[in-house]
């Protein structure tokens, strides 16, 4: 890893650009930049990704040709040199330097032409140089600097009279000083993601202002009243600022306005919609919110949106309860007169309260419209005629509760309805029960929905049938719905069948879920399918069987889940000549008793059978032909009595046998050693006859990297299971209550992860775990082993990254010397080990990122002696009681590392105060959780400090 810049770089006297020099992984170790490593003629220098860089060279001011200095992604950078910047610098950019707090006083004293300063994502940054920013500055960006005092603006802004661009996005300000009005040259002002509730009227005096960006100002309720004074105004973006109550008066006088993302109408000012009349230069997106407040349709008529040609995306929203309006005719007339220009590309209408739509919606003259959404128009009894929109691609119909039938009126009077539609979704249609396909009668009509690629029907509880005509409007069905690739039908409990005429020919993916009434899939349903690759049937409890005849040769994946009455699999699944299935997943089908006696297709790669309680056997000859089979999972099939040859496939990569009670063939007779490609093996009980792995008969393949032994209640010994394995990386032993110990000898050098859970009689860990020369373990997880009393006295391996010990009630100590060698340890969890008496040095590892100490009653070392402040990489700290002696946190000794983002204090029953903790010093803190500390009475830090610095996170009491 590179520790410093090569001195040879400084000899490149003609080098002008040094760009992303430290971006590569090998340079992450750079701590400082040597003085001799700076080319004297350098003009552009970007330092990016020096994660350990702490300081910049003092000779920075000597780079007399440097015009651009960018310092990005240097999270440990503490400061800039006090010698200042060189005078010819024009641009300074600092981003994601998380511990940088200040820029030195006088740093910019010599800067005579500095024009651009960008400070972004520096959460510790609290102040600018006291020598102030140069008056030459034209662009100032302060974004996501959470701790920067809002008072800084009061001192800065009046002096930056040349400023053209000011961005304070994500800056935690709730007010803007009146001095903003002194920036007469300001053209661009970005206040997005701030907590501003209103803007000062001084903003209205910024006569050169062209762009005001107020995106996602969630507390903003008011704009300046005199905003109409901004005669050069071009862009007002208030998208996401949903608390705005109304638009300022005379906004219509801003005739140069091009961007107005949202226009709000309040209860008493619905007539202000007329302000849109003169905004003929609007373009892009316009959302009109609060249309229920327009009481006179003539105001909507006056707007004349048809004369504003560059609006491409129009959103019209009424209130959610506008459907209860007594004056329905007004609502209908308002929408009628808000007809937009025919160049519109996208239209969204939400919570419209009328019973019908005006004729302009769906008019073929809207030849550029590509997207249309009608949402929660709960009073509409029918859909508008939309089939004539020639280039409509996306159509969403949602929450139309009064629509019962979709028929001729939906398609319109056109020869080829929906000729460009690619995506069609119906959702939350509470009363929809019938879908009719019209008899079009036009000789030139060849298809309906010729380009449809995705059809979604979700939560339509009364829909009984899909239209039989849908896939075959003409005798030659191969040309109907020729482009439909995806069909999703979810939560339609009254749907009882599919059309007997079959699926669209080019359908690739069919997903059917939660259709409780679906009983059968008709014969021949898939006969026309020449592209079908995936079929998913889930949560259809009434489904009895699949279509007779062969499966499509294109079908690669068949998923069947939770079909309680399903008695048989598709017949064609055992035809090796025509079936090309690659994945078969059958889960939760308790009525399935048998599998066809033929062969599975030789193309099958994954076979997964779960929760088929009455399945009795998997014929061994079925698997013999599976030359491609790689993954085999048989789980929770208690009646299966298959013989071992059913599983002996030399190409298997993963084999899992779980909860198959009647499969009593001894494991020694399985011949697992012959599975030379096996990578993962899971044996999950009960297997009551399995007492131990013994003898030479149970040899595991040397290719094995994962072994899981679960729920083997009588297993007492695992003596030779991994002795011959040279590839084992992950060993999991869970719910083996009779297991006493591990074999003597070394662990495999390849083993990286060891998990032991709920082995009640286990008394010791493997001996080889403390051999640092041969053991390369990275993850050790020991849970629920109450008989475990001690850990070997040697060292844990230096490769260990995670150590987690839970619910080992008799464990007495974790030797401190075991931790000393753990240079890689990042996560340490010691939980519910009541007898542990370990000293603090067991936890003091500077590389720790997460430390959790919970329910260790006898660990009575005072927290002030733990030295937690030395854990400079700590990200998450959890201290969970009881710790009965802990009454408060000592003020002078318990310093927490500033790197902490999450602090949890739980079940500290005697804790009375945390006021002495220097919470404001925890500059990275995002989440503070105080739970079940009944005596805690003092939380607020001393000196009136507060939690304003806690950003983008939570406080839980």
mmCIF file of C-alpha atoms in Angstrom, residues 776-954:
data_model
loop_
_atom_site.group_PDB
_atom_site.id
_atom_site.type_symbol
_atom_site.label_atom_id
_atom_site.label_comp_id
_atom_site.label_asym_id
_atom_site.label_seq_id
_atom_site.Cartn_x
_atom_site.Cartn_y
_atom_site.Cartn_z
ATOM 1 C CA UNK A 776 -7.345 -18.475 9.277
ATOM 2 C CA UNK A 777 -10.827 -18.052 10.703
ATOM 3 C CA UNK A 778 -12.545 -14.732 9.898
ATOM 4 C CA UNK A 779 -15.953 -15.182 11.523
ATOM 5 C CA UNK A 780 -16.704 -17.010 14.813
ATOM 6 C CA UNK A 781 -20.284 -17.112 16.056
ATOM 7 C CA UNK A 782 -21.181 -19.065 19.228
ATOM 8 C CA UNK A 783 -24.782 -18.809 20.458
ATOM 9 C CA UNK A 784 -26.825 -20.726 22.996
ATOM 10 C CA UNK A 785 -24.147 -23.047 24.399
ATOM 11 C CA UNK A 786 -24.824 -22.888 28.168
ATOM 12 C CA UNK A 787 -22.306 -25.641 29.025
ATOM 13 C CA UNK A 788 -19.372 -23.811 27.463
ATOM 14 C CA UNK A 789 -17.176 -22.657 30.350
ATOM 15 C CA UNK A 790 -13.935 -21.484 28.818
ATOM 16 C CA UNK A 791 -12.083 -20.565 25.664
ATOM 17 C CA UNK A 792 -8.610 -21.970 24.900
ATOM 18 C CA UNK A 793 -5.844 -19.921 26.530
ATOM 19 C CA UNK A 794 -3.916 -19.227 23.343
ATOM 20 C CA UNK A 795 -4.556 -16.502 20.809
ATOM 21 C CA UNK A 796 -7.429 -16.145 18.416
ATOM 22 C CA UNK A 797 -6.180 -16.080 14.818
ATOM 23 C CA UNK A 798 -5.120 -12.650 13.585
ATOM 24 C CA UNK A 799 -7.465 -13.055 10.605
ATOM 25 C CA UNK A 800 -10.602 -12.945 12.792
ATOM 26 C CA UNK A 801 -12.913 -10.067 11.782
ATOM 27 C CA UNK A 802 -16.083 -10.922 13.728
ATOM 28 C CA UNK A 803 -16.383 -12.522 17.165
ATOM 29 C CA UNK A 804 -19.927 -13.022 18.474
ATOM 30 C CA UNK A 805 -20.655 -14.928 21.701
ATOM 31 C CA UNK A 806 -24.274 -15.014 22.923
ATOM 32 C CA UNK A 807 -26.108 -16.916 25.651
ATOM 33 C CA UNK A 808 -23.180 -18.856 27.040
ATOM 34 C CA UNK A 809 -24.241 -18.483 30.669
ATOM 35 C CA UNK A 810 -21.360 -20.462 32.198
ATOM 36 C CA UNK A 811 -18.583 -18.833 30.214
ATOM 37 C CA UNK A 812 -16.301 -17.249 32.800
ATOM 38 C CA UNK A 813 -13.758 -15.240 30.859
ATOM 39 C CA UNK A 814 -12.416 -14.145 27.527
ATOM 40 C CA UNK A 815 -8.652 -13.954 28.058
ATOM 41 C CA UNK A 816 -7.364 -10.498 27.341
ATOM 42 C CA UNK A 817 -4.246 -11.818 25.641
ATOM 43 C CA UNK A 818 -6.461 -13.476 23.046
ATOM 44 C CA UNK A 819 -7.503 -10.067 21.750
ATOM 45 C CA UNK A 820 -3.999 -8.650 21.423
ATOM 46 C CA UNK A 821 -3.320 -10.434 18.172
ATOM 47 C CA UNK A 822 -6.634 -9.536 16.516
ATOM 48 C CA UNK A 823 -5.436 -6.841 14.156
ATOM 49 C CA UNK A 824 -8.373 -7.549 11.811
ATOM 50 C CA UNK A 825 -11.194 -7.612 14.378
ATOM 51 C CA UNK A 826 -14.048 -5.275 13.386
ATOM 52 C CA UNK A 827 -17.128 -6.632 15.210
ATOM 53 C CA UNK A 828 -17.208 -7.852 18.819
ATOM 54 C CA UNK A 829 -20.431 -8.947 20.509
ATOM 55 C CA UNK A 830 -20.554 -10.442 24.013
ATOM 56 C CA UNK A 831 -24.174 -10.912 25.054
ATOM 57 C CA UNK A 832 -25.947 -12.731 27.889
ATOM 58 C CA UNK A 833 -22.783 -14.290 29.269
ATOM 59 C CA UNK A 834 -23.500 -13.536 32.904
ATOM 60 C CA UNK A 835 -20.364 -15.071 34.441
ATOM 61 C CA UNK A 836 -17.851 -13.357 32.147
ATOM 62 C CA UNK A 837 -15.278 -11.472 34.226
ATOM 63 C CA UNK A 838 -13.056 -10.234 31.401
ATOM 64 C CA UNK A 839 -10.925 -7.159 31.922
ATOM 65 C CA UNK A 840 -11.296 -4.129 29.607
ATOM 66 C CA UNK A 841 -8.213 -4.934 27.536
ATOM 67 C CA UNK A 842 -10.205 -7.790 26.037
ATOM 68 C CA UNK A 843 -12.189 -5.190 24.097
ATOM 69 C CA UNK A 844 -9.577 -2.555 23.289
ATOM 70 C CA UNK A 845 -8.868 -3.124 19.652
ATOM 71 C CA UNK A 846 -8.342 0.065 17.610
ATOM 72 C CA UNK A 847 -9.850 -1.478 14.469
ATOM 73 C CA UNK A 848 -13.205 -2.274 16.090
ATOM 74 C CA UNK A 849 -16.171 -0.894 14.172
ATOM 75 C CA UNK A 850 -18.938 -2.442 16.284
ATOM 76 C CA UNK A 851 -18.889 -3.255 20.025
ATOM 77 C CA UNK A 852 -21.834 -4.750 21.854
ATOM 78 C CA UNK A 853 -21.694 -5.729 25.549
ATOM 79 C CA UNK A 854 -25.025 -6.984 26.843
ATOM 80 C CA UNK A 855 -26.308 -8.809 29.942
ATOM 81 C CA UNK A 856 -22.903 -9.593 31.410
ATOM 82 C CA UNK A 857 -23.817 -9.140 35.064
ATOM 83 C CA UNK A 858 -20.419 -9.936 36.574
ATOM 84 C CA UNK A 859 -18.489 -7.619 34.292
ATOM 85 C CA UNK A 860 -18.140 -4.884 36.921
ATOM 86 C CA UNK A 861 -15.166 -2.982 35.543
ATOM 87 C CA UNK A 862 -16.106 0.716 35.602
ATOM 88 C CA UNK A 863 -16.792 2.116 32.149
ATOM 89 C CA UNK A 864 -14.395 4.960 32.846
ATOM 90 C CA UNK A 865 -11.577 2.421 32.754
ATOM 91 C CA UNK A 866 -12.481 0.867 29.440
ATOM 92 C CA UNK A 867 -10.675 3.468 27.356
ATOM 93 C CA UNK A 868 -13.411 3.587 24.746
ATOM 94 C CA UNK A 869 -11.999 6.811 23.285
ATOM 95 C CA UNK A 870 -9.062 4.813 21.909
ATOM 96 C CA UNK A 871 -11.377 2.907 19.544
ATOM 97 C CA UNK A 872 -10.989 5.451 16.772
ATOM 98 C CA UNK A 873 -12.750 3.326 14.137
ATOM 99 C CA UNK A 874 -15.810 2.502 16.249
ATOM 100 C CA UNK A 875 -19.060 3.053 14.361
ATOM 101 C CA UNK A 876 -21.667 1.361 16.588
ATOM 102 C CA UNK A 877 -21.594 1.042 20.387
ATOM 103 C CA UNK A 878 -24.223 -0.831 22.386
ATOM 104 C CA UNK A 879 -24.067 -1.083 26.173
ATOM 105 C CA UNK A 880 -26.922 -3.157 27.531
ATOM 106 C CA UNK A 881 -27.369 -3.723 31.254
ATOM 107 C CA UNK A 882 -27.832 -4.513 33.904
ATOM 108 C CA UNK A 883 -24.409 -3.037 35.003
ATOM 109 C CA UNK A 884 -25.940 -2.323 38.445
ATOM 110 C CA UNK A 885 -23.062 -0.059 39.542
ATOM 111 C CA UNK A 886 -23.493 2.327 36.608
ATOM 112 C CA UNK A 887 -25.241 5.452 37.912
ATOM 113 C CA UNK A 888 -23.837 8.049 35.521
ATOM 114 C CA UNK A 889 -21.095 8.577 32.981
ATOM 115 C CA UNK A 890 -17.990 10.199 34.514
ATOM 116 C CA UNK A 891 -17.309 13.499 32.848
ATOM 117 C CA UNK A 892 -13.533 13.407 32.678
ATOM 118 C CA UNK A 893 -12.787 9.783 31.883
ATOM 119 C CA UNK A 894 -15.481 8.469 29.577
ATOM 120 C CA UNK A 895 -14.736 10.040 26.240
ATOM 121 C CA UNK A 896 -16.429 8.297 23.339
ATOM 122 C CA UNK A 897 -14.768 8.164 19.911
ATOM 123 C CA UNK A 898 -15.998 10.787 17.472
ATOM 124 C CA UNK A 899 -16.442 8.130 14.790
ATOM 125 C CA UNK A 900 -19.606 6.700 16.421
ATOM 126 C CA UNK A 901 -22.744 6.908 14.278
ATOM 127 C CA UNK A 902 -25.009 4.753 16.485
ATOM 128 C CA UNK A 903 -25.095 4.744 20.309
ATOM 129 C CA UNK A 904 -27.447 2.447 22.231
ATOM 130 C CA UNK A 905 -27.883 2.428 26.015
ATOM 131 C CA UNK A 906 -30.326 -0.295 27.058
ATOM 132 C CA UNK A 907 -31.536 -1.811 30.339
ATOM 133 C CA UNK A 908 -29.304 0.349 32.555
ATOM 134 C CA UNK A 909 -31.691 0.258 35.470
ATOM 135 C CA UNK A 910 -29.687 2.492 37.832
ATOM 136 C CA UNK A 911 -28.464 5.023 35.288
ATOM 137 C CA UNK A 912 -29.584 8.499 36.332
ATOM 138 C CA UNK A 913 -27.695 10.839 34.033
ATOM 139 C CA UNK A 914 -25.786 11.018 30.770
ATOM 140 C CA UNK A 915 -25.486 14.800 30.929
ATOM 141 C CA UNK A 916 -21.719 14.556 31.260
ATOM 142 C CA UNK A 917 -21.278 12.826 27.909
ATOM 143 C CA UNK A 918 -20.024 15.323 25.369
ATOM 144 C CA UNK A 919 -22.699 14.492 22.830
ATOM 145 C CA UNK A 920 -21.896 17.450 20.522
ATOM 146 C CA UNK A 921 -18.401 16.044 20.124
ATOM 147 C CA UNK A 922 -19.884 12.941 18.500
ATOM 148 C CA UNK A 923 -19.829 14.606 15.118
ATOM 149 C CA UNK A 924 -20.829 11.486 13.179
ATOM 150 C CA UNK A 925 -23.720 10.441 15.432
ATOM 151 C CA UNK A 926 -26.893 9.604 13.491
ATOM 152 C CA UNK A 927 -28.838 7.423 15.920
ATOM 153 C CA UNK A 928 -29.139 7.649 19.704
ATOM 154 C CA UNK A 929 -31.269 5.042 21.475
ATOM 155 C CA UNK A 930 -32.046 5.144 25.190
ATOM 156 C CA UNK A 931 -34.310 2.265 26.129
ATOM 157 C CA UNK A 932 -35.555 0.931 29.460
ATOM 158 C CA UNK A 933 -33.452 3.195 31.675
ATOM 159 C CA UNK A 934 -36.198 3.967 34.245
ATOM 160 C CA UNK A 935 -34.109 6.220 36.514
ATOM 161 C CA UNK A 936 -32.635 8.355 33.756
ATOM 162 C CA UNK A 937 -33.585 11.947 34.549
ATOM 163 C CA UNK A 938 -30.859 14.091 33.019
ATOM 164 C CA UNK A 939 -30.413 13.799 29.276
ATOM 165 C CA UNK A 940 -29.747 17.276 27.892
ATOM 166 C CA UNK A 941 -25.986 18.001 27.823
ATOM 167 C CA UNK A 942 -24.553 20.686 30.043
ATOM 168 C CA UNK A 943 -24.242 24.282 28.989
ATOM 169 C CA UNK A 944 -27.500 24.365 27.053
ATOM 170 C CA UNK A 945 -26.146 22.109 24.351
ATOM 171 C CA UNK A 946 -28.762 20.344 22.281
ATOM 172 C CA UNK A 947 -29.151 17.659 19.656
ATOM 173 C CA UNK A 948 -29.230 19.852 16.576
ATOM 174 C CA UNK A 949 -26.101 18.097 15.328
ATOM 175 C CA UNK A 950 -27.876 14.705 15.243
ATOM 176 C CA UNK A 951 -28.664 14.468 11.527
ATOM 177 C CA UNK A 952 -30.377 12.024 9.202
ATOM 178 C CA UNK A 953 -31.034 9.667 12.071
ATOM 179 C CA UNK A 954 -33.210 9.112 15.082
#
